[in-house]
mmCIF file of C-alpha atoms in Angstrom:
data_model
loop_
_atom_site.group_PDB
_atom_site.id
_atom_site.type_symbol
_atom_site.label_atom_id
_atom_site.label_comp_id
_atom_site.label_asym_id
_atom_site.label_seq_id
_atom_site.Cartn_x
_atom_site.Cartn_y
_atom_site.Cartn_z
ATOM 1 C CA MET A 163 106.858 119.407 110.774
ATOM 2 C CA ARG A 164 103.662 121.406 110.686
ATOM 3 C CA ASN A 165 100.847 119.402 108.967
ATOM 4 C CA LYS A 166 97.637 121.823 109.837
ATOM 5 C CA MET A 167 96.347 125.294 108.801
ATOM 6 C CA ASP A 168 96.162 127.299 111.920
ATOM 7 C CA ILE A 169 92.773 129.635 111.581
ATOM 8 C CA LYS A 170 92.767 132.873 113.446
ATOM 9 C CA VAL A 171 89.101 133.598 114.690
ATOM 10 C CA GLU A 172 87.390 136.588 116.035
ATOM 11 C CA TYR A 173 84.910 134.955 117.770
ATOM 12 C CA LYS A 174 81.533 137.333 119.111
ATOM 13 C CA ASP A 175 79.657 135.650 121.380
ATOM 14 C CA LYS A 176 75.860 136.246 122.407
ATOM 15 C CA GLN A 177 76.858 138.797 125.032
ATOM 16 C CA GLY A 178 78.806 140.762 122.609
ATOM 17 C CA ASN A 179 82.131 139.717 124.343
ATOM 18 C CA VAL A 180 84.783 139.135 122.015
ATOM 19 C CA THR A 181 87.580 136.773 122.332
ATOM 20 C CA ASN A 182 90.142 135.372 119.858
ATOM 21 C CA PRO A 183 90.572 131.675 119.675
ATOM 22 C CA GLU A 184 92.906 129.763 117.164
ATOM 23 C CA TYR A 185 91.678 126.361 115.674
ATOM 24 C CA SER A 186 93.936 123.996 113.749
ATOM 25 C CA LEU A 187 92.633 122.665 110.233
ATOM 26 C CA SER A 188 93.778 119.628 108.942
ATOM 27 C CA GLY A 189 93.939 119.166 105.261
ATOM 28 C CA LEU A 190 91.837 115.957 105.095
ATOM 29 C CA ALA A 191 89.283 117.844 107.782
ATOM 30 C CA PHE A 192 88.700 120.661 104.861
ATOM 31 C CA VAL A 193 88.258 118.304 102.563
ATOM 32 C CA LYS A 194 85.266 116.563 104.171
ATOM 33 C CA HIS A 195 84.009 120.206 105.281
ATOM 34 C CA LEU A 196 84.369 121.240 101.527
ATOM 35 C CA ALA A 197 82.893 118.301 100.036
ATOM 36 C CA CYS A 198 80.046 117.968 102.605
ATOM 37 C CA ALA A 199 78.732 121.568 103.886
ATOM 38 C CA GLY A 200 76.135 122.344 102.100
ATOM 39 C CA MET A 201 75.363 119.904 99.772
ATOM 40 C CA HIS A 202 71.824 119.320 100.188
ATOM 41 C CA TYR A 203 70.609 116.376 102.161
ATOM 42 C CA ALA A 204 73.448 113.900 101.575
ATOM 43 C CA PRO A 205 76.928 112.984 100.049
ATOM 44 C CA THR A 206 75.228 109.805 98.113
ATOM 45 C CA ALA A 207 77.126 107.446 96.122
ATOM 46 C CA GLN A 208 75.705 109.295 93.145
ATOM 47 C CA LYS A 209 77.302 112.344 94.405
ATOM 48 C CA LEU A 210 80.634 110.705 94.672
ATOM 49 C CA LEU A 211 82.145 111.870 90.910
ATOM 50 C CA ARG A 212 80.815 115.402 91.996
ATOM 51 C CA ILE A 213 82.913 115.283 95.422
ATOM 52 C CA ILE A 214 86.320 113.492 93.975
ATOM 53 C CA SER A 215 85.796 115.915 90.963
ATOM 54 C CA MET A 216 85.487 118.898 93.053
ATOM 55 C CA PHE A 217 88.434 118.078 94.902
ATOM 56 C CA LEU A 218 90.894 117.714 91.849
ATOM 57 C CA HIS A 219 89.368 120.662 90.487
ATOM 58 C CA TYR A 220 90.120 122.836 93.132
ATOM 59 C CA ASN A 221 93.361 121.177 94.185
ATOM 60 C CA PRO A 222 95.705 124.064 92.868
ATOM 61 C CA TYR A 223 94.001 126.079 95.963
ATOM 62 C CA MET A 224 95.252 123.308 98.097
ATOM 63 C CA GLN A 225 98.708 122.740 98.089
ATOM 64 C CA ARG A 226 100.561 121.712 100.841
ATOM 65 C CA GLN A 227 103.214 124.646 101.078
ATOM 66 C CA ALA A 228 100.472 126.973 101.444
ATOM 67 C CA PHE A 229 98.038 125.111 103.262
ATOM 68 C CA TYR A 230 100.537 124.597 106.374
ATOM 69 C CA ASN A 231 101.773 128.126 106.255
ATOM 70 C CA ASN A 232 98.074 129.317 106.950
ATOM 71 C CA ARG A 233 96.646 130.267 103.534
ATOM 72 C CA PHE A 234 95.450 129.053 100.501
ATOM 73 C CA SER A 235 97.305 128.588 97.694
ATOM 74 C CA GLU A 236 96.828 130.104 93.711
ATOM 75 C CA PRO A 237 96.964 128.384 90.171
ATOM 76 C CA PRO A 238 99.535 129.500 88.199
ATOM 77 C CA ILE A 239 99.057 132.408 86.090
ATOM 78 C CA CYS A 240 98.436 130.271 82.767
ATOM 79 C CA PHE A 241 95.380 128.747 84.843
ATOM 80 C CA SER A 242 94.303 131.891 86.860
ATOM 81 C CA ASP A 243 90.657 132.594 86.473
ATOM 82 C CA PRO A 244 88.992 135.460 89.111
ATOM 83 C CA THR A 245 85.614 133.718 88.696
ATOM 84 C CA GLU A 246 87.180 130.418 89.438
ATOM 85 C CA LYS A 247 88.940 131.658 92.419
ATOM 86 C CA GLY A 248 85.594 133.461 93.513
ATOM 87 C CA GLN A 249 83.806 130.339 93.595
ATOM 88 C CA PHE A 250 86.694 127.982 95.608
ATOM 89 C CA SER A 251 86.854 131.321 97.992
ATOM 90 C CA ASN A 252 83.167 130.724 98.693
ATOM 91 C CA LEU A 253 83.286 127.275 99.063
ATOM 92 C CA ALA A 254 86.324 127.465 101.433
ATOM 93 C CA GLY A 255 84.565 130.323 103.750
ATOM 94 C CA LYS A 256 81.222 127.844 103.929
ATOM 95 C CA ALA A 257 83.896 124.495 104.541
ATOM 96 C CA ILE A 258 85.444 126.785 107.595
ATOM 97 C CA ALA A 259 82.107 127.526 108.913
ATOM 98 C CA ASP A 260 81.018 124.395 109.008
ATOM 99 C CA PHE A 261 84.246 123.274 110.649
ATOM 100 C CA LEU A 262 84.047 125.983 113.270
ATOM 101 C CA SER A 263 80.565 125.517 113.938
ATOM 102 C CA LYS A 264 81.289 121.938 115.179
ATOM 103 C CA LYS A 265 84.385 123.244 117.195
ATOM 104 C CA ILE A 266 82.754 126.235 118.763
ATOM 105 C CA ASN A 267 79.177 125.288 119.021
ATOM 106 C CA GLY A 268 79.476 121.406 119.228
ATOM 107 C CA SER A 269 76.852 121.247 116.571
ATOM 108 C CA ILE A 270 76.253 117.527 115.621
ATOM 109 C CA TYR A 271 74.720 118.069 112.112
ATOM 110 C CA THR A 272 74.590 120.924 109.731
ATOM 111 C CA VAL A 273 72.613 120.680 106.293
ATOM 112 C CA ASN A 274 71.998 122.891 103.317
ATOM 113 C CA TYR A 275 69.393 125.600 104.712
ATOM 114 C CA GLU A 276 67.238 125.295 101.286
ATOM 115 C CA ALA A 277 66.901 121.690 101.988
ATOM 116 C CA ALA A 278 65.530 122.156 105.675
ATOM 117 C CA MET A 279 63.363 124.845 104.066
ATOM 118 C CA ARG A 280 61.918 121.920 101.797
ATOM 119 C CA MET A 281 61.840 119.308 104.751
ATOM 120 C CA HIS A 282 59.933 121.893 107.323
ATOM 121 C CA ILE A 283 56.529 121.290 107.966
ATOM 122 C CA PRO A 284 54.759 123.242 106.455
ATOM 123 C CA PRO A 285 57.508 123.559 103.539
ATOM 124 C CA ILE A 286 58.906 127.204 103.493
ATOM 125 C CA PRO A 287 58.511 128.515 100.077
ATOM 126 C CA LEU A 288 61.590 129.305 98.094
ATOM 127 C CA SER A 289 60.767 132.239 96.203
ATOM 128 C CA ASN A 290 57.910 135.040 97.253
ATOM 129 C CA ASN A 291 56.367 136.640 94.028
ATOM 130 C CA GLY A 292 58.659 135.097 91.461
ATOM 131 C CA LYS A 293 61.373 136.620 93.830
ATOM 132 C CA GLN A 294 64.103 134.537 95.837
ATOM 133 C CA VAL A 295 63.641 134.279 99.420
ATOM 134 C CA LYS A 296 66.929 135.547 101.250
ATOM 135 C CA ARG A 297 68.251 132.931 103.804
ATOM 136 C CA PRO A 298 71.872 131.589 105.206
ATOM 137 C CA ASP A 299 73.761 129.160 104.052
ATOM 138 C CA LEU A 300 73.202 126.462 106.605
ATOM 139 C CA LEU A 301 71.423 124.872 109.388
ATOM 140 C CA ALA A 302 72.874 123.468 112.338
ATOM 141 C CA PHE A 303 71.868 121.369 115.591
ATOM 142 C CA SER A 304 73.811 121.373 118.974
ATOM 143 C CA LYS A 305 72.913 119.382 121.800
ATOM 144 C CA ASP A 306 70.638 121.875 123.427
ATOM 145 C CA GLU A 307 70.051 124.595 119.809
ATOM 146 C CA CYS A 308 69.245 125.168 116.532
ATOM 147 C CA PHE A 309 70.969 127.464 114.892
ATOM 148 C CA ALA A 310 71.581 129.323 111.422
ATOM 149 C CA ILE A 311 74.847 130.191 109.518
ATOM 150 C CA GLU A 312 75.704 132.808 106.997
ATOM 151 C CA ALA A 313 79.275 131.673 105.809
ATOM 152 C CA LYS A 314 81.014 133.727 103.377
ATOM 153 C CA GLY A 315 84.906 133.611 101.934
ATOM 154 C CA TYR A 316 86.959 136.482 100.656
ATOM 155 C CA SER A 317 90.416 136.620 99.255
ATOM 156 C CA SER A 318 90.918 140.196 100.203
ATOM 157 C CA GLY A 319 92.731 141.200 103.277
ATOM 158 C CA GLY A 320 89.859 143.127 104.651
ATOM 159 C CA CYS A 321 86.141 142.166 105.675
ATOM 160 C CA ALA A 322 82.838 143.254 104.359
ATOM 161 C CA ASN A 323 80.231 144.613 106.304
ATOM 162 C CA MET A 324 79.676 142.023 109.362
ATOM 163 C CA LYS A 325 76.176 143.746 110.184
ATOM 164 C CA LYS A 326 74.955 142.641 106.542
ATOM 165 C CA HIS A 327 75.901 139.012 106.925
ATOM 166 C CA LYS A 328 74.244 138.767 110.561
ATOM 167 C CA ALA A 329 71.003 140.390 108.932
ATOM 168 C CA GLN A 330 71.266 137.261 106.499
ATOM 169 C CA SER A 331 71.925 135.057 108.936
ATOM 170 C CA MET A 332 68.862 135.686 110.677
ATOM 171 C CA ALA A 333 66.582 135.736 107.715
ATOM 172 C CA GLY A 334 65.031 132.513 106.066
ATOM 173 C CA GLY A 335 61.696 131.666 107.615
ATOM 174 C CA ILE A 336 63.068 128.480 110.065
ATOM 175 C CA LYS A 337 63.219 129.493 113.762
ATOM 176 C CA VAL A 338 66.364 129.206 115.309
ATOM 177 C CA ASN A 339 67.794 129.885 118.695
ATOM 178 C CA PHE A 340 70.432 131.883 117.223
ATOM 179 C CA SER A 341 72.197 132.708 113.939
ATOM 180 C CA ILE A 342 75.773 132.858 112.865
ATOM 181 C CA ALA A 343 77.804 135.119 110.392
ATOM 182 C CA SER A 344 81.059 133.472 109.726
ATOM 183 C CA VAL A 345 83.221 135.486 107.326
ATOM 184 C CA SER A 346 86.391 133.762 106.158
ATOM 185 C CA TYR A 347 88.894 136.669 104.704
ATOM 186 C CA ASN A 348 92.638 137.597 103.752
ATOM 187 C CA LEU A 349 92.321 133.634 102.258
ATOM 188 C CA TYR A 350 95.564 133.372 100.065
ATOM 189 C CA ASN A 351 97.815 135.538 102.740
ATOM 190 C CA GLU A 352 96.784 134.211 106.063
ATOM 191 C CA VAL A 353 93.383 132.913 106.658
ATOM 192 C CA LYS A 354 91.152 134.827 109.436
ATOM 193 C CA CYS A 355 87.707 134.493 110.336
ATOM 194 C CA LYS A 356 85.042 136.693 111.875
ATOM 195 C CA TYR A 357 82.582 134.522 113.955
ATOM 196 C CA HIS A 358 79.898 136.533 115.382
ATOM 197 C CA ASP A 359 76.850 135.006 117.196
ATOM 198 C CA PRO A 360 73.817 137.604 117.266
ATOM 199 C CA PHE A 361 71.329 136.573 119.782
ATOM 200 C CA ASN A 362 67.781 135.477 119.214
ATOM 201 C CA ASP A 363 64.930 134.857 121.310
ATOM 202 C CA ASN A 364 64.929 131.314 122.839
ATOM 203 C CA ILE A 365 62.867 128.868 120.666
ATOM 204 C CA PRO A 366 61.869 125.135 121.314
ATOM 205 C CA TYR A 367 64.453 122.690 120.015
ATOM 206 C CA ASP A 368 63.039 121.169 116.863
ATOM 207 C CA ASN A 369 64.063 117.401 117.151
ATOM 208 C CA GLU A 370 61.209 116.343 114.593
ATOM 209 C CA LEU A 371 62.958 118.848 112.049
ATOM 210 C CA LEU A 372 66.278 117.017 112.742
ATOM 211 C CA LYS A 373 65.248 113.604 112.809
ATOM 212 C CA ARG A 374 63.580 114.136 109.296
ATOM 213 C CA LEU A 375 67.082 115.746 107.931
ATOM 214 C CA THR A 376 69.205 113.455 109.159
ATOM 215 C CA LYS A 377 67.143 110.464 108.120
ATOM 216 C CA LYS A 378 67.705 111.895 104.549
ATOM 217 C CA TYR A 379 71.003 112.458 105.381
ATOM 218 C CA TYR A 380 71.990 109.038 106.881
ATOM 219 C CA ASN A 381 69.780 107.140 104.159
ATOM 220 C CA GLY A 382 71.840 108.505 101.295
ATOM 221 C CA LEU A 383 74.972 107.230 102.778
ATOM 222 C CA LEU A 384 73.196 103.673 103.054
ATOM 223 C CA ASP A 385 74.224 103.739 99.210
ATOM 224 C CA PHE A 386 77.888 102.881 100.548
ATOM 225 C CA LEU A 387 76.855 99.502 102.207
ATOM 226 C CA ASN A 388 75.241 98.082 99.380
ATOM 227 C CA PRO A 389 77.677 95.066 98.768
ATOM 228 C CA GLU A 390 77.021 94.916 95.032
ATOM 229 C CA TYR A 391 79.020 97.863 94.178
ATOM 230 C CA PHE A 392 80.922 98.651 97.648
ATOM 231 C CA SER A 393 83.227 96.414 100.197
ATOM 232 C CA TYR A 394 83.458 97.257 103.518
ATOM 233 C CA LYS A 395 84.504 96.192 107.225
ATOM 234 C CA LYS A 396 84.158 97.058 110.900
ATOM 235 C CA VAL A 397 86.953 99.257 112.282
ATOM 236 C CA LYS A 398 87.304 100.545 115.803
ATOM 237 C CA ILE A 399 88.462 104.090 116.480
ATOM 238 C CA GLN A 400 88.561 105.788 119.850
ATOM 239 C CA GLY A 401 86.845 102.844 121.158
ATOM 240 C CA GLU A 402 83.707 103.166 119.222
ATOM 241 C CA GLU A 403 83.044 101.110 116.056
ATOM 242 C CA PHE A 404 82.504 102.136 112.370
ATOM 243 C CA TYR A 405 82.169 101.052 108.848
ATOM 244 C CA GLU A 406 85.167 101.375 106.839
ATOM 245 C CA VAL A 407 84.038 101.611 102.817
ATOM 246 C CA THR A 408 86.792 101.259 100.247
ATOM 247 C CA LEU A 409 85.945 103.257 97.292
ATOM 248 C CA ILE A 410 88.225 101.705 94.972
ATOM 249 C CA ASN A 411 87.651 97.946 93.477
ATOM 250 C CA ASN A 412 86.313 95.999 90.528
ATOM 251 C CA LEU A 413 82.591 96.697 92.122
ATOM 252 C CA LEU A 414 83.128 100.339 91.940
ATOM 253 C CA ARG A 415 84.171 100.215 88.370
ATOM 254 C CA ASN A 416 81.048 98.220 87.465
ATOM 255 C CA TYR A 417 79.068 101.265 89.351
ATOM 256 C CA PHE A 418 80.357 104.195 87.711
ATOM 257 C CA ILE A 419 81.619 102.066 84.187
ATOM 258 C CA ASN A 420 79.459 104.219 81.744
ATOM 259 C CA ILE A 421 81.058 107.337 82.866
ATOM 260 C CA PRO A 422 83.990 108.765 80.683
ATOM 261 C CA PHE A 423 87.302 109.663 82.248
ATOM 262 C CA PHE A 424 86.174 108.447 85.654
ATOM 263 C CA PRO A 425 89.507 108.960 87.938
ATOM 264 C CA PHE A 426 89.914 105.478 88.548
ATOM 265 C CA GLU A 427 93.933 105.895 88.866
ATOM 266 C CA TRP A 428 93.718 108.353 91.258
ATOM 267 C CA LEU A 429 91.682 106.176 93.408
ATOM 268 C CA GLU A 430 93.582 103.645 93.124
ATOM 269 C CA TYR A 431 96.613 105.722 94.157
ATOM 270 C CA TYR A 432 95.281 107.062 97.208
ATOM 271 C CA GLN A 433 92.995 104.315 98.049
ATOM 272 C CA PRO A 434 90.111 106.548 99.756
ATOM 273 C CA SER A 435 87.472 105.185 102.039
ATOM 274 C CA ILE A 436 84.792 106.480 103.684
ATOM 275 C CA ILE A 437 83.771 105.923 107.411
ATOM 276 C CA ILE A 438 80.406 105.658 108.532
ATOM 277 C CA PRO A 439 78.816 105.116 111.717
ATOM 278 C CA ILE A 440 78.039 101.349 112.649
ATOM 279 C CA ASN A 441 74.327 102.688 113.714
ATOM 280 C CA ILE A 442 73.884 103.624 110.213
ATOM 281 C CA LEU A 443 70.904 101.460 109.819
ATOM 282 C CA GLU A 444 69.005 102.814 112.515
ATOM 283 C CA TYR A 445 69.801 106.542 111.831
ATOM 284 C CA ALA A 446 68.409 106.024 108.395
ATOM 285 C CA GLU A 447 65.309 104.669 109.566
ATOM 286 C CA ASN A 448 64.432 107.183 112.221
ATOM 287 C CA GLY A 449 67.107 109.751 111.874
ATOM 288 C CA ILE A 450 68.760 111.487 115.290
ATOM 289 C CA THR A 451 67.993 113.399 117.898
ATOM 290 C CA ASN A 452 69.573 115.631 120.165
ATOM 291 C CA GLU A 453 70.031 112.703 122.655
ATOM 292 C CA ILE A 454 72.896 111.350 120.110
ATOM 293 C CA GLU A 455 76.281 112.615 121.562
ATOM 294 C CA PRO A 456 78.677 114.349 118.714
ATOM 295 C CA PHE A 457 81.558 112.493 118.055
ATOM 296 C CA ILE A 458 84.843 113.834 119.257
ATOM 297 C CA PHE A 459 87.559 112.889 116.911
ATOM 298 C CA GLU A 460 90.975 113.106 118.441
ATOM 299 C CA SER A 461 93.748 113.941 115.586
ATOM 300 C CA LYS A 462 96.362 112.454 118.343
ATOM 301 C CA GLU A 463 95.002 109.006 117.813
ATOM 302 C CA GLN A 464 94.307 109.269 113.839
ATOM 303 C CA ILE A 465 95.560 106.336 112.261
ATOM 304 C CA GLY A 466 96.217 106.200 108.310
ATOM 305 C CA ASP A 467 95.209 109.631 107.642
ATOM 306 C CA THR A 468 91.918 109.668 109.277
ATOM 307 C CA TYR A 469 88.989 112.585 110.015
ATOM 308 C CA ILE A 470 85.724 111.907 111.782
ATOM 309 C CA ASP A 471 83.208 114.956 111.649
ATOM 310 C CA ASN A 472 80.747 115.176 115.135
ATOM 311 C CA ASP A 473 78.320 113.651 112.894
ATOM 312 C CA ARG A 474 80.546 110.265 112.907
ATOM 313 C CA ILE A 475 81.101 110.323 108.822
ATOM 314 C CA GLY A 476 84.469 110.598 108.022
ATOM 315 C CA ILE A 477 87.237 109.778 105.475
ATOM 316 C CA ARG A 478 90.765 108.169 105.054
ATOM 317 C CA ILE A 479 92.806 108.648 102.565
ATOM 318 C CA ARG A 480 96.496 106.521 102.671
ATOM 319 C CA GLY A 481 99.626 107.886 101.039
ATOM 320 C CA TYR A 482 98.106 111.517 100.384
ATOM 321 C CA HIS A 483 100.672 113.884 101.969
ATOM 322 C CA LEU A 484 98.748 117.321 101.691
ATOM 323 C CA LEU A 485 96.417 115.521 104.107
#
């Protein structure tokens, strides 16, 4: 039985060569990239409610029968909302761009571009004379290069002008080695993506910016190692050790006790957990550099519905059949 979405990609490299690779995206991988792509600095425990709520809210767009037939679903007509559909399409486009940056370019880490502008030394203004500065959606770091990504998602069968999106991918003020325009389209019929890689002048790798950004990222995730609210254990996956943090227990109830309608029943049923690297204390204190090898997750070895991204952050959801 098929258990992944196959995405047909039109990939244009720096030299202008066009190929048509196909990448398989599991439901669990999509959820991780949907939740984390562009979430400013880090998916902290305080944002857990937002992550779960976003997943539950957009669940009608991720139904199993559609997803594993290479498309997203739409809610019943009585719940149809064009604005909401547009919002999900945009989020899906960003999640797919984040996923492809890991598969095609081997990025170790991606971050919301605006967050990087704030962390840049000196900080890059977000507006100019009251007018918002144009910028791409994501900033990504691979082993050797830093690059920007402009991500779009469209429901229609066609694809908008790629020149416009490539131009935006090169805006923003942070010096990058290259920039990507990633446009996912035809989302509700058969998902396709144009992933174009225009060339920029060679720029020295900014390890200092990567360290500053990833210190924020992993420091936020340290919330999940707070024994006052979360329980966790060491696990070994593909020969490497991680912490697996359980998201439902009495400690967590105390953490969110004052939030009405928090979905404890959902958590108890699916038993979700977060996977974080064993070296997270070091990463939170010092950040990472391009000397850190990305973690390449082999889905054939997955245990208990698990997905781990190149940045060593993953999720595990037991009993959730879509994933």
